[in-house]
mmCIF file of C-alpha atoms and ligand atoms in Angstrom:
data_model
loop_
_atom_site.group_PDB
_atom_site.id
_atom_site.type_symbol
_atom_site.label_atom_id
_atom_site.label_comp_id
_atom_site.label_asym_id
_atom_site.label_seq_id
_atom_site.Cartn_x
_atom_site.Cartn_y
_atom_site.Cartn_z
ATOM 1 C CA MET A 122 -8.901 -16.850 4.915
ATOM 2 C CA ILE A 123 -6.913 -13.641 4.447
ATOM 3 C CA LYS A 124 -4.219 -13.902 7.074
ATOM 4 C CA LYS A 125 -1.651 -11.367 5.910
ATOM 5 C CA CYS A 126 -1.813 -7.633 6.063
ATOM 6 C CA LEU A 127 0.821 -5.442 4.437
ATOM 7 C CA PHE A 128 1.593 -2.006 5.863
ATOM 8 C CA PRO A 129 3.598 0.170 3.468
ATOM 9 C CA ALA A 130 5.248 2.536 5.932
ATOM 10 C CA ALA A 131 8.398 3.687 4.203
ATOM 11 C CA GLY A 132 7.203 7.096 2.976
ATOM 12 C CA TYR A 133 8.799 10.343 4.087
ATOM 13 C CA GLY A 134 5.633 11.961 5.406
ATOM 14 C CA THR A 135 6.626 15.350 4.010
ATOM 15 C CA ARG A 136 3.202 16.894 4.658
ATOM 16 C CA PHE A 137 3.823 16.611 8.365
ATOM 17 C CA LEU A 138 7.342 18.031 8.595
ATOM 18 C CA PRO A 139 9.077 18.812 10.860
ATOM 19 C CA ALA A 140 7.318 16.234 13.111
ATOM 20 C CA THR A 141 8.238 13.461 10.673
ATOM 21 C CA LYS A 142 11.874 14.461 10.259
ATOM 22 C CA SER A 143 13.082 11.736 12.608
ATOM 23 C CA MET A 144 9.809 10.088 13.647
ATOM 24 C CA PRO A 145 7.824 7.792 11.353
ATOM 25 C CA LYS A 146 4.461 9.265 10.424
ATOM 26 C CA GLU A 147 2.895 5.933 11.407
ATOM 27 C CA MET A 148 4.086 6.397 15.000
ATOM 28 C CA MET A 149 2.282 9.703 15.490
ATOM 29 C CA PRO A 150 -0.286 9.169 18.251
ATOM 30 C CA ILE A 151 -3.998 9.724 17.891
ATOM 31 C CA VAL A 152 -4.727 10.422 21.584
ATOM 32 C CA ASN A 153 -2.424 7.824 23.196
ATOM 33 C CA LYS A 154 -2.012 5.202 20.482
ATOM 34 C CA PRO A 155 0.176 5.368 17.372
ATOM 35 C CA LEU A 156 -1.554 5.354 14.004
ATOM 36 C CA ILE A 157 -0.099 2.012 13.012
ATOM 37 C CA GLU A 158 -1.578 0.305 16.073
ATOM 38 C CA TYR A 159 -5.068 1.368 14.976
ATOM 39 C CA GLY A 160 -4.360 -0.269 11.607
ATOM 40 C CA VAL A 161 -3.081 -3.451 13.253
ATOM 41 C CA ASP A 162 -6.165 -3.563 15.522
ATOM 42 C CA GLU A 163 -8.368 -3.314 12.428
ATOM 43 C CA ALA A 164 -6.470 -6.164 10.721
ATOM 44 C CA ILE A 165 -6.710 -8.382 13.815
ATOM 45 C CA GLN A 166 -10.424 -7.663 14.058
ATOM 46 C CA ALA A 167 -10.711 -8.841 10.426
ATOM 47 C CA GLY A 168 -9.109 -12.181 11.372
ATOM 48 C CA MET A 169 -5.552 -11.481 10.198
ATOM 49 C CA THR A 170 -2.560 -12.848 12.064
ATOM 50 C CA ASP A 171 0.494 -11.777 10.038
ATOM 51 C CA MET A 172 1.425 -8.126 9.948
ATOM 52 C CA CYS A 173 4.009 -7.473 7.219
ATOM 53 C CA ILE A 174 5.514 -4.024 7.519
ATOM 54 C CA VAL A 175 7.469 -2.291 4.765
ATOM 55 C CA THR A 176 9.851 0.096 6.486
ATOM 56 C CA GLY A 177 12.602 2.458 5.459
ATOM 57 C CA ARG A 178 15.479 4.335 7.018
ATOM 58 C CA GLY A 179 14.770 5.823 10.431
ATOM 59 C CA LYS A 180 11.766 3.615 11.169
ATOM 60 C CA HIS A 181 13.190 1.550 14.040
ATOM 61 C CA SER A 182 10.554 2.748 16.491
ATOM 62 C CA LEU A 183 7.922 0.826 14.489
ATOM 63 C CA MET A 184 9.693 -2.429 15.296
ATOM 64 C CA ASP A 185 10.252 -1.466 18.917
ATOM 65 C CA HIS A 186 6.576 -0.690 19.345
ATOM 66 C CA PHE A 187 5.546 -4.250 18.469
ATOM 67 C CA ASP A 188 8.142 -5.833 20.735
ATOM 68 C CA LYS A 189 8.533 -6.239 24.479
ATOM 69 C CA ASN A 190 10.302 -3.538 26.456
ATOM 70 C CA TYR A 191 11.521 -5.528 29.469
ATOM 71 C CA GLU A 192 13.014 -2.596 31.348
ATOM 72 C CA LEU A 193 9.797 -0.560 31.135
ATOM 73 C CA GLU A 194 7.620 -3.570 31.944
ATOM 74 C CA HIS A 195 9.734 -4.373 35.005
ATOM 75 C CA GLN A 196 9.566 -0.748 36.123
ATOM 76 C CA ILE A 197 5.771 -0.444 36.054
ATOM 77 C CA SER A 198 4.954 -4.029 36.957
ATOM 78 C CA GLY A 199 2.386 -4.159 39.762
ATOM 79 C CA THR A 200 1.574 -0.423 39.546
ATOM 80 C CA SER A 201 -1.684 1.116 38.304
ATOM 81 C CA LYS A 202 0.101 2.145 35.085
ATOM 82 C CA GLU A 203 0.463 -1.455 33.997
ATOM 83 C CA ALA A 204 -3.106 -1.345 32.670
ATOM 84 C CA LEU A 205 -1.952 1.121 30.004
ATOM 85 C CA LEU A 206 0.042 -1.684 28.389
ATOM 86 C CA THR A 207 -2.798 -4.229 28.316
ATOM 87 C CA ASP A 208 -3.917 -3.479 24.750
ATOM 88 C CA ILE A 209 -0.492 -3.458 23.129
ATOM 89 C CA ARG A 210 0.486 -6.666 24.973
ATOM 90 C CA GLU A 211 -2.612 -8.325 23.533
ATOM 91 C CA VAL A 212 -1.740 -7.090 20.042
ATOM 92 C CA ILE A 213 1.818 -8.424 20.306
ATOM 93 C CA ASP A 214 0.530 -11.791 21.500
ATOM 94 C CA SER A 215 -2.095 -12.169 18.792
ATOM 95 C CA ALA A 216 -0.059 -11.463 15.662
ATOM 96 C CA ASN A 217 3.320 -12.113 14.031
ATOM 97 C CA PHE A 218 5.253 -9.094 12.856
ATOM 98 C CA THR A 219 7.699 -9.238 9.973
ATOM 99 C CA TYR A 220 9.590 -6.393 8.343
ATOM 100 C CA ILE A 221 11.278 -5.637 5.072
ATOM 101 C CA ARG A 222 13.029 -2.463 4.022
ATOM 102 C CA GLN A 223 12.211 -0.514 0.916
ATOM 103 C CA ARG A 224 15.623 0.869 0.024
ATOM 104 C CA GLU A 225 14.458 3.472 -2.471
ATOM 105 C CA MET A 226 11.172 5.344 -2.239
ATOM 106 C CA LYS A 227 9.774 4.554 -5.653
ATOM 107 C CA GLY A 228 6.111 4.844 -4.740
ATOM 108 C CA LEU A 229 3.288 2.870 -3.164
ATOM 109 C CA GLY A 230 3.229 0.260 -5.949
ATOM 110 C CA HIS A 231 6.938 -0.351 -5.406
ATOM 111 C CA ALA A 232 6.451 -0.556 -1.629
ATOM 112 C CA ILE A 233 3.761 -3.220 -2.143
ATOM 113 C CA LEU A 234 6.030 -5.129 -4.531
ATOM 114 C CA THR A 235 8.791 -4.956 -1.896
ATOM 115 C CA GLY A 236 6.424 -6.786 0.463
ATOM 116 C CA ARG A 237 6.089 -9.737 -1.932
ATOM 117 C CA GLU A 238 8.608 -11.876 -0.032
ATOM 118 C CA LEU A 239 6.625 -11.462 3.173
ATOM 119 C CA VAL A 240 3.211 -11.994 1.611
ATOM 120 C CA GLY A 241 3.947 -14.897 -0.757
ATOM 121 C CA ASP A 242 1.332 -16.332 -3.061
ATOM 122 C CA ASN A 243 -1.741 -15.417 -1.013
ATOM 123 C CA PRO A 244 -4.500 -12.849 -1.221
ATOM 124 C CA PHE A 245 -3.638 -10.126 1.269
ATOM 125 C CA ALA A 246 -4.815 -6.856 2.718
ATOM 126 C CA VAL A 247 -3.034 -3.499 2.504
ATOM 127 C CA VAL A 248 -3.417 -0.797 5.130
ATOM 128 C CA LEU A 249 -2.031 2.703 4.775
ATOM 129 C CA ALA A 250 -1.916 3.553 8.447
ATOM 130 C CA ASP A 251 -2.113 7.294 7.895
ATOM 131 C CA ASP A 252 -5.680 6.777 6.678
ATOM 132 C CA LEU A 253 -7.384 6.122 9.994
ATOM 133 C CA CYS A 254 -10.692 4.283 9.561
ATOM 134 C CA ILE A 255 -13.135 4.032 12.429
ATOM 135 C CA ASN A 256 -16.308 2.003 12.428
ATOM 136 C CA LEU A 257 -17.224 0.889 15.882
ATOM 137 C CA GLU A 258 -19.315 -2.189 14.950
ATOM 138 C CA GLU A 259 -17.301 -3.719 12.121
ATOM 139 C CA GLY A 260 -13.948 -2.352 10.940
ATOM 140 C CA VAL A 261 -13.451 -1.484 7.266
ATOM 141 C CA LEU A 262 -11.067 -4.413 6.635
ATOM 142 C CA ALA A 263 -13.554 -6.871 8.144
ATOM 143 C CA GLN A 264 -16.230 -5.497 5.791
ATOM 144 C CA MET A 265 -13.849 -5.993 2.861
ATOM 145 C CA VAL A 266 -12.871 -9.538 3.868
ATOM 146 C CA ALA A 267 -16.560 -10.482 3.894
ATOM 147 C CA LEU A 268 -16.832 -9.150 0.331
ATOM 148 C CA TYR A 269 -13.683 -10.959 -0.741
ATOM 149 C CA LYS A 270 -15.205 -14.254 0.414
ATOM 150 C CA GLN A 271 -18.061 -13.605 -1.972
ATOM 151 C CA PHE A 272 -16.222 -12.198 -5.014
ATOM 152 C CA ARG A 273 -12.589 -13.483 -4.761
ATOM 153 C CA CYS A 274 -11.028 -10.532 -6.526
ATOM 154 C CA SER A 275 -9.110 -7.377 -5.619
ATOM 155 C CA ILE A 276 -11.163 -4.775 -3.763
ATOM 156 C CA VAL A 277 -10.356 -1.126 -3.076
ATOM 157 C CA ALA A 278 -12.136 0.992 -0.494
ATOM 158 C CA VAL A 279 -13.511 4.240 -1.920
ATOM 159 C CA GLU A 280 -15.064 7.364 -0.512
ATOM 160 C CA GLU A 281 -16.973 10.212 -2.144
ATOM 161 C CA VAL A 282 -14.869 13.371 -1.928
ATOM 162 C CA PRO A 283 -15.613 16.922 -3.113
ATOM 163 C CA ALA A 284 -14.597 17.475 -6.768
ATOM 164 C CA GLU A 285 -11.853 19.917 -5.745
ATOM 165 C CA GLU A 286 -10.188 17.218 -3.622
ATOM 166 C CA THR A 287 -10.041 14.445 -6.247
ATOM 167 C CA HIS A 288 -6.604 15.549 -7.523
ATOM 168 C CA LYS A 289 -5.069 14.168 -4.291
ATOM 169 C CA TYR A 290 -6.273 10.598 -4.835
ATOM 170 C CA GLY A 291 -6.569 7.669 -7.182
ATOM 171 C CA VAL A 292 -10.070 8.046 -8.626
ATOM 172 C CA ILE A 293 -12.198 5.246 -10.079
ATOM 173 C CA ALA A 294 -15.045 4.910 -12.530
ATOM 174 C CA GLY A 295 -17.179 1.847 -13.141
ATOM 175 C CA GLU A 296 -20.516 0.087 -13.204
ATOM 176 C CA ALA A 297 -22.574 0.037 -10.026
ATOM 177 C CA LEU A 298 -23.375 -3.516 -8.915
ATOM 178 C CA THR A 299 -25.195 -2.453 -5.749
ATOM 179 C CA ASP A 300 -25.553 0.794 -3.761
ATOM 180 C CA ASN A 301 -22.075 0.395 -2.299
ATOM 181 C CA LEU A 302 -20.233 -1.814 -4.797
ATOM 182 C CA ILE A 303 -18.829 -0.826 -8.181
ATOM 183 C CA ARG A 304 -17.041 -2.889 -10.785
ATOM 184 C CA VAL A 305 -14.042 -0.785 -11.784
ATOM 185 C CA THR A 306 -13.571 0.067 -15.458
ATOM 186 C CA ASP A 307 -11.243 3.053 -15.116
ATOM 187 C CA MET A 308 -8.818 4.402 -12.587
ATOM 188 C CA VAL A 309 -6.727 7.572 -12.698
ATOM 189 C CA GLU A 310 -4.012 8.563 -10.240
ATOM 190 C CA LYS A 311 -4.283 12.166 -9.049
ATOM 191 C CA PRO A 312 -6.361 13.456 -12.011
ATOM 192 C CA ALA A 313 -5.849 17.060 -13.069
ATOM 193 C CA PRO A 314 -8.755 19.229 -11.833
ATOM 194 C CA GLY A 315 -11.740 18.852 -14.163
ATOM 195 C CA THR A 316 -10.562 15.522 -15.626
ATOM 196 C CA GLU A 317 -11.599 13.208 -12.762
ATOM 197 C CA PRO A 318 -13.706 10.251 -13.936
ATOM 198 C CA SER A 319 -15.896 10.467 -10.791
ATOM 199 C CA ASN A 320 -15.747 11.733 -7.215
ATOM 200 C CA LEU A 321 -14.925 8.272 -5.819
ATOM 201 C CA ALA A 322 -11.463 8.380 -4.294
ATOM 202 C CA ILE A 323 -9.448 5.315 -3.299
ATOM 203 C CA ILE A 324 -8.477 5.402 0.365
ATOM 204 C CA GLY A 325 -5.847 3.373 2.202
ATOM 205 C CA ARG A 326 -7.539 -0.038 2.410
ATOM 206 C CA TYR A 327 -7.142 -2.742 -0.218
ATOM 207 C CA ILE A 328 -7.574 -6.463 -0.611
ATOM 208 C CA LEU A 329 -5.281 -7.672 -3.377
ATOM 209 C CA THR A 330 -4.968 -10.990 -5.155
ATOM 210 C CA PRO A 331 -1.336 -12.088 -5.531
ATOM 211 C CA ASP A 332 -1.255 -11.779 -9.344
ATOM 212 C CA ILE A 333 -0.859 -8.050 -8.607
ATOM 213 C CA PHE A 334 2.845 -8.718 -7.962
ATOM 214 C CA ASP A 335 3.610 -9.867 -11.515
ATOM 215 C CA ILE A 336 1.655 -6.896 -12.828
ATOM 216 C CA LEU A 337 3.617 -4.535 -10.563
ATOM 217 C CA GLU A 338 6.906 -6.065 -11.796
ATOM 218 C CA ASN A 339 5.930 -4.870 -15.262
ATOM 219 C CA THR A 340 4.420 -1.524 -14.302
ATOM 220 C CA GLU A 341 6.400 1.463 -15.518
ATOM 221 C CA PRO A 342 6.734 4.517 -13.273
ATOM 222 C CA GLY A 343 3.629 6.685 -13.700
ATOM 223 C CA LYS A 344 2.453 9.909 -12.058
ATOM 224 C CA GLY A 345 5.293 11.665 -10.216
ATOM 225 C CA GLY A 346 7.815 9.121 -11.548
ATOM 226 C CA GLU A 347 6.553 6.584 -8.981
ATOM 227 C CA ILE A 348 5.289 3.038 -9.495
ATOM 228 C CA GLN A 349 1.597 3.469 -8.886
ATOM 229 C CA ILE A 350 -0.664 0.774 -7.469
ATOM 230 C CA THR A 351 -3.559 2.378 -9.385
ATOM 231 C CA ASP A 352 -1.825 1.634 -12.717
ATOM 232 C CA ALA A 353 -1.387 -2.024 -11.708
ATOM 233 C CA LEU A 354 -4.985 -2.249 -10.487
ATOM 234 C CA LEU A 355 -6.303 -0.830 -13.749
ATOM 235 C CA GLU A 356 -4.413 -3.579 -15.569
ATOM 236 C CA GLN A 357 -5.977 -6.133 -13.229
ATOM 237 C CA ALA A 358 -9.418 -4.602 -13.797
ATOM 238 C CA LYS A 359 -9.026 -4.829 -17.587
ATOM 239 C CA ASN A 360 -8.051 -8.498 -17.488
ATOM 240 C CA GLY A 361 -10.355 -9.656 -14.720
ATOM 241 C CA CYS A 362 -12.259 -7.924 -11.989
ATOM 242 C CA VAL A 363 -11.522 -5.214 -9.441
ATOM 243 C CA LEU A 364 -14.269 -3.975 -7.148
ATOM 244 C CA ALA A 365 -14.571 -0.620 -5.427
ATOM 245 C CA TYR A 366 -16.398 -0.631 -2.117
ATOM 246 C CA LYS A 367 -18.049 2.359 -0.440
ATOM 247 C CA PHE A 368 -17.254 1.366 3.118
ATOM 248 C CA LYS A 369 -19.252 2.012 6.264
ATOM 249 C CA GLY A 370 -17.450 4.224 8.744
ATOM 250 C CA LYS A 371 -15.389 7.353 9.086
ATOM 251 C CA ARG A 372 -11.995 7.940 7.561
ATOM 252 C CA PHE A 373 -9.437 10.583 8.470
ATOM 253 C CA ASP A 374 -6.426 11.567 6.369
ATOM 254 C CA CYS A 375 -3.933 11.707 9.219
ATOM 255 C CA GLY A 376 -1.094 12.440 6.802
ATOM 256 C CA SER A 377 -2.439 16.005 6.735
ATOM 257 C CA VAL A 378 -2.466 18.297 9.763
ATOM 258 C CA GLU A 379 -6.214 19.006 9.430
ATOM 259 C CA GLY A 380 -7.148 15.320 9.200
ATOM 260 C CA PHE A 381 -4.898 14.470 12.112
ATOM 261 C CA ILE A 382 -6.543 17.059 14.367
ATOM 262 C CA GLU A 383 -10.048 15.953 13.323
ATOM 263 C CA ALA A 384 -9.130 12.330 14.055
ATOM 264 C CA THR A 385 -7.692 13.274 17.438
ATOM 265 C CA ASN A 386 -10.859 15.123 18.462
ATOM 266 C CA TYR A 387 -13.122 12.373 17.166
ATOM 267 C CA CYS A 388 -11.178 9.545 18.812
ATOM 268 C CA PHE A 389 -10.867 11.390 22.113
ATOM 269 C CA GLU A 390 -14.656 11.697 22.342
ATOM 270 C CA ASN A 391 -15.754 8.428 20.716
ATOM 271 C CA VAL A 392 -12.966 5.901 21.214
ATOM 272 C CA TYR A 393 -10.792 6.956 24.157
ATOM 273 C CA LYS A 394 -13.555 8.252 26.438
ATOM 274 C CA GLY A 395 -16.239 5.994 24.982
HETATM 275 P P1 UTP B 659 1.918 9.091 0.763
HETATM 276 O O1 UTP B 659 1.462 9.477 -0.583
HETATM 277 O O2 UTP B 659 1.080 9.495 1.928
HETATM 278 O O3 UTP B 659 3.405 9.606 0.927
HETATM 279 O O4 UTP B 659 2.110 7.519 0.753
HETATM 280 P P2 UTP B 659 4.229 9.878 2.224
HETATM 281 O O5 UTP B 659 5.657 9.990 1.843
HETATM 282 O O6 UTP B 659 3.951 8.861 3.290
HETATM 283 O O7 UTP B 659 3.641 11.256 2.769
HETATM 284 P P3 UTP B 659 3.733 12.752 2.167
HETATM 285 O O8 UTP B 659 2.725 12.805 1.048
HETATM 286 O O9 UTP B 659 5.143 13.014 1.743
HETATM 287 O O10 UTP B 659 3.332 13.610 3.338
HETATM 288 C C1 UTP B 659 1.038 6.630 0.944
HETATM 289 C C2 UTP B 659 1.526 5.436 1.728
HETATM 290 O O11 UTP B 659 2.490 4.711 0.998
HETATM 291 C C3 UTP B 659 3.687 4.547 1.720
HETATM 292 C C4 UTP B 659 3.666 5.666 2.772
HETATM 293 O O12 UTP B 659 4.417 5.284 3.904
HETATM 294 C C5 UTP B 659 2.179 5.805 3.061
HETATM 295 O O13 UTP B 659 1.738 4.835 3.996
HETATM 296 N N1 UTP B 659 4.826 4.655 0.781
HETATM 297 C C6 UTP B 659 4.826 5.615 -0.188
HETATM 298 C C7 UTP B 659 5.869 3.761 0.875
HETATM 299 O O14 UTP B 659 5.894 2.882 1.763
HETATM 300 N N2 UTP B 659 6.901 3.862 -0.016
HETATM 301 C C8 UTP B 659 6.932 4.791 -1.001
HETATM 302 O O15 UTP B 659 7.904 4.806 -1.800
HETATM 303 C C9 UTP B 659 5.866 5.698 -1.084
#
């Protein structure tokens, strides 16, 4: 039912400089697989077939990764190393990849709006690939798609974070519908310490209904002078319904060095070896 997944991947990745000076953050490998491929795997597992990637300058390697490399394939054809390409070949064969460039970095909301042409008038998922989500039974997007089928409204994934961390995130407040589902009534982007409406932080997984695009068109730059998806979602919540979902699984902020190392250790033990 939700076939399209948007990957905003145009950011500068300044927290990981100098590694991200000429390499997209989304191409940094967790063990032997780039971050974005984990996100694409999660979207495919949730039944999605169209991967819409918002890129920027210097992000060519993203496109190359989801394309054939004939010279390399010819070189290792018939050798034991060929098996290392099995997974990515399957990914390339099971999804369509389209790209659009965000010419100016005006924030996540603007990156999502830039993807409008690729997404069209359909509900769609958003994955921020630097938030790596691992749940071995059912991926976080698959959990959210199941909820969307029931509620048919925008859904954001949230996680409880320590109070001193809330200033890094969009933070929600709302009415609990069940143990893991909240109807959003308020949403603040990067609240100043002590002003956070709760300890529930939005992480990089969303299901959005397409009316978000018209709202984003009319959203003024907010925190940091950027067009914020949280401002648009709050508008949507006021006029209709936005749900926040406490997902099952582990999430690593791979845009930070600490999160990246934790994810690497975890995936080496539980995904790569397992
Ligand atoms: P971040 O806040 O992590 O920003 O963006 P960033 O530039 O990638 O990283 P830092 O903070 O400088 O280290 C969240 C997501 O939104 C995308 C990023 O690529 C990332 O996936 N994004 C952000 C865009 O695509 N365009 C923008 O203008 C801003």
